[in-house]
mmCIF file with all atom_site columns, C-alpha atoms in Angstrom:
data_model
loop_
_atom_site.group_PDB
_atom_site.id
_atom_site.type_symbol
_atom_site.label_atom_id
_atom_site.label_alt_id
_atom_site.label_comp_id
_atom_site.label_asym_id
_atom_site.label_entity_id
_atom_site.label_seq_id
_atom_site.pdbx_PDB_ins_code
_atom_site.Cartn_x
_atom_site.Cartn_y
_atom_site.Cartn_z
_atom_site.occupancy
_atom_site.B_iso_or_equiv
_atom_site.pdbx_formal_charge
_atom_site.auth_seq_id
_atom_site.auth_comp_id
_atom_site.auth_asym_id
_atom_site.auth_atom_id
_atom_site.pdbx_PDB_model_num
ATOM 1   C CA . VAL L 1 1   ? 39.315 -3.655  47.631  1.00 80.00 ? 164 VAL L CA 1
ATOM 2   C CA . PRO L 1 2   ? 38.840 0.099   47.878  1.00 84.00 ? 165 PRO L CA 1
ATOM 3   C CA . LEU L 1 3   ? 37.846 1.665   44.564  1.00 88.00 ? 166 LEU L CA 1
ATOM 4   C CA . PRO L 1 4   ? 40.959 3.883   44.254  1.00 87.00 ? 167 PRO L CA 1
ATOM 5   C CA . ARG L 1 5   ? 43.214 0.779   44.410  1.00 90.00 ? 168 ARG L CA 1
ATOM 6   C CA . ILE L 1 6   ? 41.479 -1.089  41.573  1.00 90.00 ? 169 ILE L CA 1
ATOM 7   C CA . GLN L 1 7   ? 43.659 -1.247  38.468  1.00 94.00 ? 170 GLN L CA 1
ATOM 8   C CA . THR L 1 8   ? 41.218 -1.266  35.553  1.00 95.00 ? 171 THR L CA 1
ATOM 9   C CA . SER L 1 9   ? 43.806 -2.195  32.918  1.00 95.00 ? 172 SER L CA 1
ATOM 10  C CA . SER L 1 10  ? 44.850 -5.251  34.937  1.00 95.00 ? 173 SER L CA 1
ATOM 11  C CA . MET L 1 11  ? 41.223 -6.345  35.217  1.00 95.00 ? 174 MET L CA 1
ATOM 12  C CA . GLU L 1 12  ? 40.753 -5.920  31.449  1.00 96.00 ? 175 GLU L CA 1
ATOM 13  C CA . ASN L 1 13  ? 43.848 -7.998  30.690  1.00 96.00 ? 176 ASN L CA 1
ATOM 14  C CA . LEU L 1 14  ? 42.755 -10.713 33.114  1.00 96.00 ? 177 LEU L CA 1
ATOM 15  C CA . LEU L 1 15  ? 39.283 -10.979 31.578  1.00 96.00 ? 178 LEU L CA 1
ATOM 16  C CA . GLU L 1 16  ? 40.662 -11.119 28.023  1.00 96.00 ? 179 GLU L CA 1
ATOM 17  C CA . LYS L 1 17  ? 43.233 -13.802 28.893  1.00 96.00 ? 180 LYS L CA 1
ATOM 18  C CA . LYS L 1 18  ? 41.141 -15.966 31.212  1.00 96.00 ? 181 LYS L CA 1
ATOM 19  C CA . PHE L 1 19  ? 37.969 -16.181 29.097  1.00 96.00 ? 182 PHE L CA 1
ATOM 20  C CA . VAL L 1 20  ? 38.448 -17.217 25.462  1.00 95.00 ? 183 VAL L CA 1
ATOM 21  C CA . TRP L 1 21  ? 35.033 -15.841 24.434  1.00 95.00 ? 184 TRP L CA 1
ATOM 22  C CA . VAL L 1 22  ? 36.025 -12.333 25.599  1.00 96.00 ? 185 VAL L CA 1
ATOM 23  C CA . LYS L 1 23  ? 37.466 -10.411 22.656  1.00 96.00 ? 186 LYS L CA 1
ATOM 24  C CA . LYS L 1 24  ? 37.678 -7.046  24.395  1.00 97.00 ? 187 LYS L CA 1
ATOM 25  C CA . ALA L 1 25  ? 36.978 -6.043  27.992  1.00 97.00 ? 188 ALA L CA 1
ATOM 26  C CA . SER L 1 26  ? 36.528 -2.506  29.218  1.00 97.00 ? 189 SER L CA 1
ATOM 27  C CA . VAL L 1 27  ? 36.553 -1.751  32.942  1.00 96.00 ? 190 VAL L CA 1
ATOM 28  C CA . SER L 1 28  ? 35.823 1.642   34.473  1.00 95.00 ? 191 SER L CA 1
ATOM 29  C CA . LYS L 1 29  ? 35.416 2.927   37.997  1.00 94.00 ? 192 LYS L CA 1
ATOM 30  C CA . GLN L 1 30  ? 31.936 4.168   38.939  1.00 93.00 ? 193 GLN L CA 1
ATOM 31  C CA . TRP L 1 31  ? 32.328 6.561   41.831  1.00 90.00 ? 194 TRP L CA 1
ATOM 32  C CA . PRO L 1 32  ? 31.750 6.377   44.719  1.00 88.00 ? 195 PRO L CA 1
ATOM 33  C CA . ASN L 1 33  ? 31.596 2.584   45.077  1.00 85.00 ? 196 ASN L CA 1
ATOM 34  C CA . GLY L 1 34  ? 31.162 0.670   41.813  1.00 91.00 ? 197 GLY L CA 1
ATOM 35  C CA . VAL L 1 35  ? 32.861 -0.860  38.807  1.00 94.00 ? 198 VAL L CA 1
ATOM 36  C CA . ALA L 1 36  ? 31.394 -1.116  35.298  1.00 95.00 ? 199 ALA L CA 1
ATOM 37  C CA . ILE L 1 37  ? 32.522 -3.921  33.001  1.00 96.00 ? 200 ILE L CA 1
ATOM 38  C CA . SER L 1 38  ? 31.741 -4.024  29.298  1.00 97.00 ? 201 SER L CA 1
ATOM 39  C CA . ILE L 1 39  ? 32.516 -7.128  27.250  1.00 97.00 ? 202 ILE L CA 1
ATOM 40  C CA . LYS L 1 40  ? 32.801 -7.572  23.480  1.00 97.00 ? 203 LYS L CA 1
ATOM 41  C CA . GLU L 1 41  ? 32.247 -11.252 22.790  1.00 96.00 ? 204 GLU L CA 1
ATOM 42  C CA . ARG L 1 42  ? 33.956 -13.288 20.078  1.00 94.00 ? 205 ARG L CA 1
ATOM 43  C CA . GLU L 1 43  ? 31.669 -14.724 17.404  1.00 90.00 ? 206 GLU L CA 1
ATOM 44  C CA . GLY L 1 44  ? 32.056 -18.240 16.071  1.00 88.00 ? 207 GLY L CA 1
ATOM 45  C CA . VAL L 1 45  ? 32.136 -18.147 12.264  1.00 87.00 ? 208 VAL L CA 1
ATOM 46  C CA . ALA L 1 46  ? 33.216 -21.678 11.303  1.00 88.00 ? 209 ALA L CA 1
ATOM 47  C CA . ILE L 1 47  ? 33.935 -25.184 12.485  1.00 88.00 ? 210 ILE L CA 1
ATOM 48  C CA . ALA L 1 48  ? 37.213 -26.880 11.552  1.00 84.00 ? 211 ALA L CA 1
ATOM 49  C CA . LYS L 1 49  ? 38.479 -30.382 12.138  1.00 79.00 ? 212 LYS L CA 1
ATOM 50  C CA . ASP L 1 50  ? 41.597 -30.573 14.265  1.00 76.00 ? 213 ASP L CA 1
ATOM 51  C CA . GLU L 1 51  ? 42.894 -34.127 14.497  1.00 75.00 ? 214 GLU L CA 1
ATOM 52  C CA . ASN L 1 52  ? 39.940 -36.163 15.844  1.00 80.00 ? 215 ASN L CA 1
ATOM 53  C CA . LYS L 1 53  ? 37.776 -33.301 17.084  1.00 84.00 ? 216 LYS L CA 1
ATOM 54  C CA . PHE L 1 54  ? 35.926 -30.294 15.745  1.00 87.00 ? 217 PHE L CA 1
ATOM 55  C CA . VAL L 1 55  ? 36.585 -26.774 17.016  1.00 89.00 ? 218 VAL L CA 1
ATOM 56  C CA . LEU L 1 56  ? 34.550 -23.606 16.702  1.00 90.00 ? 219 LEU L CA 1
ATOM 57  C CA . LEU L 1 57  ? 36.704 -20.711 15.432  1.00 89.00 ? 220 LEU L CA 1
ATOM 58  C CA . ASP L 1 58  ? 36.220 -16.960 15.382  1.00 90.00 ? 221 ASP L CA 1
ATOM 59  C CA . LYS L 1 59  ? 37.302 -14.766 12.451  1.00 88.00 ? 222 LYS L CA 1
ATOM 60  C CA . ASP L 1 60  ? 40.829 -14.514 13.875  1.00 88.00 ? 223 ASP L CA 1
ATOM 61  C CA . GLY L 1 61  ? 41.213 -18.288 14.130  1.00 86.00 ? 224 GLY L CA 1
ATOM 62  C CA . VAL L 1 62  ? 40.874 -18.326 17.923  1.00 91.00 ? 225 VAL L CA 1
ATOM 63  C CA . ARG L 1 63  ? 39.596 -21.708 19.128  1.00 90.00 ? 226 ARG L CA 1
ATOM 64  C CA . LEU L 1 64  ? 36.476 -20.951 21.106  1.00 92.00 ? 227 LEU L CA 1
ATOM 65  C CA . GLU L 1 65  ? 35.360 -24.453 22.069  1.00 91.00 ? 228 GLU L CA 1
ATOM 66  C CA . GLU L 1 66  ? 35.174 -28.055 20.968  1.00 89.00 ? 229 GLU L CA 1
ATOM 67  C CA . THR L 1 67  ? 31.926 -28.781 19.187  1.00 85.00 ? 230 THR L CA 1
ATOM 68  C CA . THR L 1 68  ? 30.195 -31.203 16.853  1.00 77.00 ? 231 THR L CA 1
ATOM 69  C CA . ALA L 1 69  ? 30.216 -31.012 13.080  1.00 72.00 ? 232 ALA L CA 1
ATOM 70  C CA . SER L 1 70  ? 26.440 -30.698 13.115  1.00 67.00 ? 233 SER L CA 1
ATOM 71  C CA . ASN L 1 71  ? 26.355 -27.098 14.383  1.00 62.00 ? 234 ASN L CA 1
ATOM 72  C CA . ALA L 1 72  ? 23.762 -25.787 11.921  1.00 61.00 ? 235 ALA L CA 1
ATOM 73  C CA . ASN L 1 73  ? 24.585 -22.087 12.170  1.00 77.00 ? 236 ASN L CA 1
ATOM 74  C CA . VAL L 1 74  ? 28.154 -22.044 10.904  1.00 83.00 ? 237 VAL L CA 1
ATOM 75  C CA . PRO L 1 75  ? 29.917 -23.810 8.004   1.00 87.00 ? 238 PRO L CA 1
ATOM 76  C CA . ILE L 1 76  ? 32.524 -26.512 8.224   1.00 87.00 ? 239 ILE L CA 1
ATOM 77  C CA . VAL L 1 77  ? 35.914 -25.394 6.923   1.00 87.00 ? 240 VAL L CA 1
ATOM 78  C CA . GLN L 1 78  ? 37.871 -28.071 5.097   1.00 83.00 ? 241 GLN L CA 1
ATOM 79  C CA . VAL L 1 79  ? 41.324 -26.639 5.712   1.00 75.00 ? 242 VAL L CA 1
ATOM 80  C CA . PRO L 1 80  ? 43.623 -28.385 8.196   1.00 57.00 ? 243 PRO L CA 1
ATOM 81  C CA . VAL L 1 81  ? 43.940 -26.202 11.283  1.00 56.00 ? 244 VAL L CA 1
ATOM 82  C CA . ASN L 1 82  ? 47.410 -27.351 12.316  1.00 56.00 ? 245 ASN L CA 1
ATOM 83  C CA . ARG L 1 83  ? 49.397 -27.315 9.038   1.00 63.00 ? 246 ARG L CA 1
ATOM 84  C CA . VAL L 1 84  ? 51.619 -24.258 8.630   1.00 63.00 ? 247 VAL L CA 1
ATOM 85  C CA . LYS L 1 85  ? 50.889 -23.846 4.886   1.00 61.00 ? 248 LYS L CA 1
ATOM 86  C CA . ALA L 1 86  ? 47.168 -24.100 5.473   1.00 75.00 ? 249 ALA L CA 1
ATOM 87  C CA . LYS L 1 87  ? 47.083 -21.272 8.014   1.00 80.00 ? 250 LYS L CA 1
ATOM 88  C CA . LEU L 1 88  ? 46.934 -18.592 5.298   1.00 83.00 ? 251 LEU L CA 1
ATOM 89  C CA . SER L 1 89  ? 44.074 -20.437 3.598   1.00 85.00 ? 252 SER L CA 1
ATOM 90  C CA . LEU L 1 90  ? 42.231 -20.794 6.884   1.00 86.00 ? 253 LEU L CA 1
ATOM 91  C CA . ARG L 1 91  ? 42.703 -17.101 7.697   1.00 87.00 ? 254 ARG L CA 1
ATOM 92  C CA . SER L 1 92  ? 41.295 -16.184 4.275   1.00 89.00 ? 255 SER L CA 1
ATOM 93  C CA . VAL L 1 93  ? 38.201 -18.350 4.756   1.00 90.00 ? 256 VAL L CA 1
ATOM 94  C CA . LEU L 1 94  ? 37.584 -17.027 8.269   1.00 90.00 ? 257 LEU L CA 1
ATOM 95  C CA . ASP L 1 95  ? 38.031 -13.443 7.120   1.00 91.00 ? 258 ASP L CA 1
ATOM 96  C CA . ILE L 1 96  ? 35.568 -13.960 4.264   1.00 93.00 ? 259 ILE L CA 1
ATOM 97  C CA . LEU L 1 97  ? 32.995 -15.608 6.544   1.00 91.00 ? 260 LEU L CA 1
ATOM 98  C CA . SER L 1 98  ? 33.170 -12.617 8.897   1.00 90.00 ? 261 SER L CA 1
ATOM 99  C CA . TYR L 1 99  ? 31.588 -10.519 6.112   1.00 93.00 ? 262 TYR L CA 1
ATOM 100 C CA . PHE L 1 100 ? 28.607 -12.873 5.845   1.00 92.00 ? 263 PHE L CA 1
ATOM 101 C CA . SER L 1 101 ? 25.398 -12.024 7.632   1.00 91.00 ? 264 SER L CA 1
ATOM 102 C CA . PRO L 1 102 ? 24.334 -14.680 10.156  1.00 88.00 ? 265 PRO L CA 1
ATOM 103 C CA . GLU L 1 103 ? 21.581 -15.736 7.726   1.00 90.00 ? 266 GLU L CA 1
ATOM 104 C CA . LEU L 1 104 ? 24.012 -16.120 4.828   1.00 91.00 ? 267 LEU L CA 1
ATOM 105 C CA . ARG L 1 105 ? 26.521 -17.970 7.015   1.00 89.00 ? 268 ARG L CA 1
ATOM 106 C CA . SER L 1 106 ? 23.818 -20.411 8.126   1.00 88.00 ? 269 SER L CA 1
ATOM 107 C CA . ASN L 1 107 ? 23.226 -21.336 4.453   1.00 91.00 ? 270 ASN L CA 1
ATOM 108 C CA . VAL L 1 108 ? 26.862 -22.368 3.928   1.00 92.00 ? 271 VAL L CA 1
ATOM 109 C CA . GLY L 1 109 ? 27.513 -26.062 4.427   1.00 90.00 ? 272 GLY L CA 1
ATOM 110 C CA . VAL L 1 110 ? 31.209 -26.348 3.635   1.00 91.00 ? 273 VAL L CA 1
ATOM 111 C CA . ALA L 1 111 ? 34.042 -23.899 2.952   1.00 91.00 ? 274 ALA L CA 1
ATOM 112 C CA . ASN L 1 112 ? 37.104 -25.047 1.009   1.00 89.00 ? 275 ASN L CA 1
ATOM 113 C CA . ALA L 1 113 ? 40.387 -23.334 0.256   1.00 86.00 ? 276 ALA L CA 1
ATOM 114 C CA . ASN L 1 114 ? 43.135 -25.041 -1.700  1.00 80.00 ? 277 ASN L CA 1
ATOM 115 C CA . ASP L 1 115 ? 45.121 -21.865 -1.123  1.00 80.00 ? 278 ASP L CA 1
ATOM 116 C CA . LYS L 1 116 ? 44.347 -18.355 0.084   1.00 81.00 ? 279 LYS L CA 1
ATOM 117 C CA . ASP L 1 117 ? 43.404 -17.208 -3.441  1.00 86.00 ? 280 ASP L CA 1
ATOM 118 C CA . ASN L 1 118 ? 41.128 -20.121 -4.316  1.00 89.00 ? 281 ASN L CA 1
ATOM 119 C CA . VAL L 1 119 ? 38.213 -20.117 -1.871  1.00 93.00 ? 282 VAL L CA 1
ATOM 120 C CA . GLU L 1 120 ? 34.952 -21.944 -2.574  1.00 95.00 ? 283 GLU L CA 1
ATOM 121 C CA . PHE L 1 121 ? 31.781 -22.637 -0.648  1.00 95.00 ? 284 PHE L CA 1
ATOM 122 C CA . GLU L 1 122 ? 29.110 -25.274 -0.946  1.00 95.00 ? 285 GLU L CA 1
ATOM 123 C CA . LEU L 1 123 ? 25.714 -24.104 0.172   1.00 94.00 ? 286 LEU L CA 1
ATOM 124 C CA . LYS L 1 124 ? 23.424 -26.451 2.063   1.00 92.00 ? 287 LYS L CA 1
ATOM 125 C CA . ASN L 1 125 ? 21.155 -26.642 -0.992  1.00 94.00 ? 288 ASN L CA 1
ATOM 126 C CA . GLY L 1 126 ? 24.056 -28.023 -3.075  1.00 94.00 ? 289 GLY L CA 1
ATOM 127 C CA . VAL L 1 127 ? 24.942 -24.813 -4.943  1.00 96.00 ? 290 VAL L CA 1
ATOM 128 C CA . LYS L 1 128 ? 28.681 -24.276 -5.440  1.00 97.00 ? 291 LYS L CA 1
ATOM 129 C CA . VAL L 1 129 ? 30.025 -20.748 -4.854  1.00 97.00 ? 292 VAL L CA 1
ATOM 130 C CA . ILE L 1 130 ? 33.324 -19.730 -6.431  1.00 97.00 ? 293 ILE L CA 1
ATOM 131 C CA . TRP L 1 131 ? 34.698 -16.899 -4.302  1.00 97.00 ? 294 TRP L CA 1
ATOM 132 C CA . GLY L 1 132 ? 38.294 -16.657 -5.476  1.00 94.00 ? 295 GLY L CA 1
ATOM 133 C CA . LYS L 1 133 ? 40.599 -14.302 -3.568  1.00 93.00 ? 296 LYS L CA 1
ATOM 134 C CA . ASP L 1 134 ? 40.090 -12.852 -0.120  1.00 90.00 ? 297 ASP L CA 1
ATOM 135 C CA . SER L 1 135 ? 39.241 -9.407  -1.524  1.00 93.00 ? 298 SER L CA 1
ATOM 136 C CA . ASP L 1 136 ? 36.142 -7.286  -2.147  1.00 95.00 ? 299 ASP L CA 1
ATOM 137 C CA . ASN L 1 137 ? 34.443 -9.443  0.480   1.00 95.00 ? 300 ASN L CA 1
ATOM 138 C CA . LYS L 1 138 ? 31.705 -6.996  1.425   1.00 96.00 ? 301 LYS L CA 1
ATOM 139 C CA . ILE L 1 139 ? 30.430 -6.569  -2.129  1.00 97.00 ? 302 ILE L CA 1
ATOM 140 C CA . LYS L 1 140 ? 30.881 -10.278 -2.937  1.00 97.00 ? 303 LYS L CA 1
ATOM 141 C CA . ALA L 1 141 ? 28.719 -11.189 0.065   1.00 96.00 ? 304 ALA L CA 1
ATOM 142 C CA . LYS L 1 142 ? 25.970 -8.778  -1.072  1.00 96.00 ? 305 LYS L CA 1
ATOM 143 C CA . VAL L 1 143 ? 26.101 -10.132 -4.637  1.00 96.00 ? 306 VAL L CA 1
ATOM 144 C CA . LEU L 1 144 ? 25.926 -13.697 -3.321  1.00 96.00 ? 307 LEU L CA 1
ATOM 145 C CA . GLU L 1 145 ? 22.861 -12.915 -1.201  1.00 94.00 ? 308 GLU L CA 1
ATOM 146 C CA . ILE L 1 146 ? 21.091 -11.607 -4.305  1.00 94.00 ? 309 ILE L CA 1
ATOM 147 C CA . LEU L 1 147 ? 22.152 -14.448 -6.613  1.00 95.00 ? 310 LEU L CA 1
ATOM 148 C CA . MET L 1 148 ? 21.192 -17.137 -4.073  1.00 93.00 ? 311 MET L CA 1
ATOM 149 C CA . LYS L 1 149 ? 17.542 -16.192 -4.672  1.00 92.00 ? 312 LYS L CA 1
ATOM 150 C CA . ARG L 1 150 ? 17.836 -17.131 -8.355  1.00 91.00 ? 313 ARG L CA 1
ATOM 151 C CA . PRO L 1 151 ? 18.126 -20.623 -9.856  1.00 91.00 ? 314 PRO L CA 1
ATOM 152 C CA . GLY L 1 152 ? 21.618 -21.935 -10.480 1.00 92.00 ? 315 GLY L CA 1
ATOM 153 C CA . LYS L 1 153 ? 24.036 -24.717 -9.613  1.00 96.00 ? 316 LYS L CA 1
ATOM 154 C CA . ILE L 1 154 ? 27.189 -22.596 -9.618  1.00 97.00 ? 317 ILE L CA 1
ATOM 155 C CA . ILE L 1 155 ? 27.558 -18.963 -8.540  1.00 97.00 ? 318 ILE L CA 1
ATOM 156 C CA . ASP L 1 156 ? 30.858 -17.270 -9.371  1.00 97.00 ? 319 ASP L CA 1
ATOM 157 C CA . VAL L 1 157 ? 31.445 -14.011 -7.470  1.00 97.00 ? 320 VAL L CA 1
ATOM 158 C CA . SER L 1 158 ? 35.220 -13.992 -7.933  1.00 96.00 ? 321 SER L CA 1
ATOM 159 C CA . SER L 1 159 ? 34.703 -10.865 -10.038 1.00 96.00 ? 322 SER L CA 1
ATOM 160 C CA . PRO L 1 160 ? 31.834 -9.240  -8.115  1.00 95.00 ? 323 PRO L CA 1
ATOM 161 C CA . THR L 1 161 ? 31.076 -6.588  -10.737 1.00 95.00 ? 324 THR L CA 1
ATOM 162 C CA . LYS L 1 162 ? 30.610 -9.370  -13.329 1.00 96.00 ? 325 LYS L CA 1
ATOM 163 C CA . PRO L 1 163 ? 29.211 -12.358 -11.426 1.00 96.00 ? 326 PRO L CA 1
ATOM 164 C CA . VAL L 1 164 ? 28.255 -15.537 -13.284 1.00 94.00 ? 327 VAL L CA 1
ATOM 165 C CA . THR L 1 165 ? 25.495 -18.008 -12.481 1.00 95.00 ? 328 THR L CA 1
ATOM 166 C CA . THR L 1 166 ? 25.467 -21.416 -14.187 1.00 93.00 ? 329 THR L CA 1
ATOM 167 C CA . LEU L 1 167 ? 22.226 -23.371 -14.351 1.00 88.00 ? 330 LEU L CA 1
#
């Protein structure tokens, strides 16, 4: 196809729709005879059980692929993926996890949310983290990273300016 006839916006839309891992595609013409494609990839932040299988989800809840529950780099979310009421809880958990550094996320074993304002995590070392609401996530994540280095069985960052650690 001659370069002047290439429709870059159509190519971008095709890439974003055809490949689930592509979050954003950017296509530009490189004169006189080339095309440059830039891809922003989706990042898996959690695994959730959907019926009899596990799915890797990005922060927007997009199902990236089927996987096993033993993926060591992301936590398992214990919120049903397909229940309408649970969707808000799932969105909250995924949004919170998107603020975690990859290292912090790899330390989370399980994420629970009874509702969107009652989020908790269990770290792989058995420590319980009370997160609370889906708010102040950036500062809560920083506070959690600091408090994880100290002894404790429960870390409460629901009020990040006054966190509590229980031994």
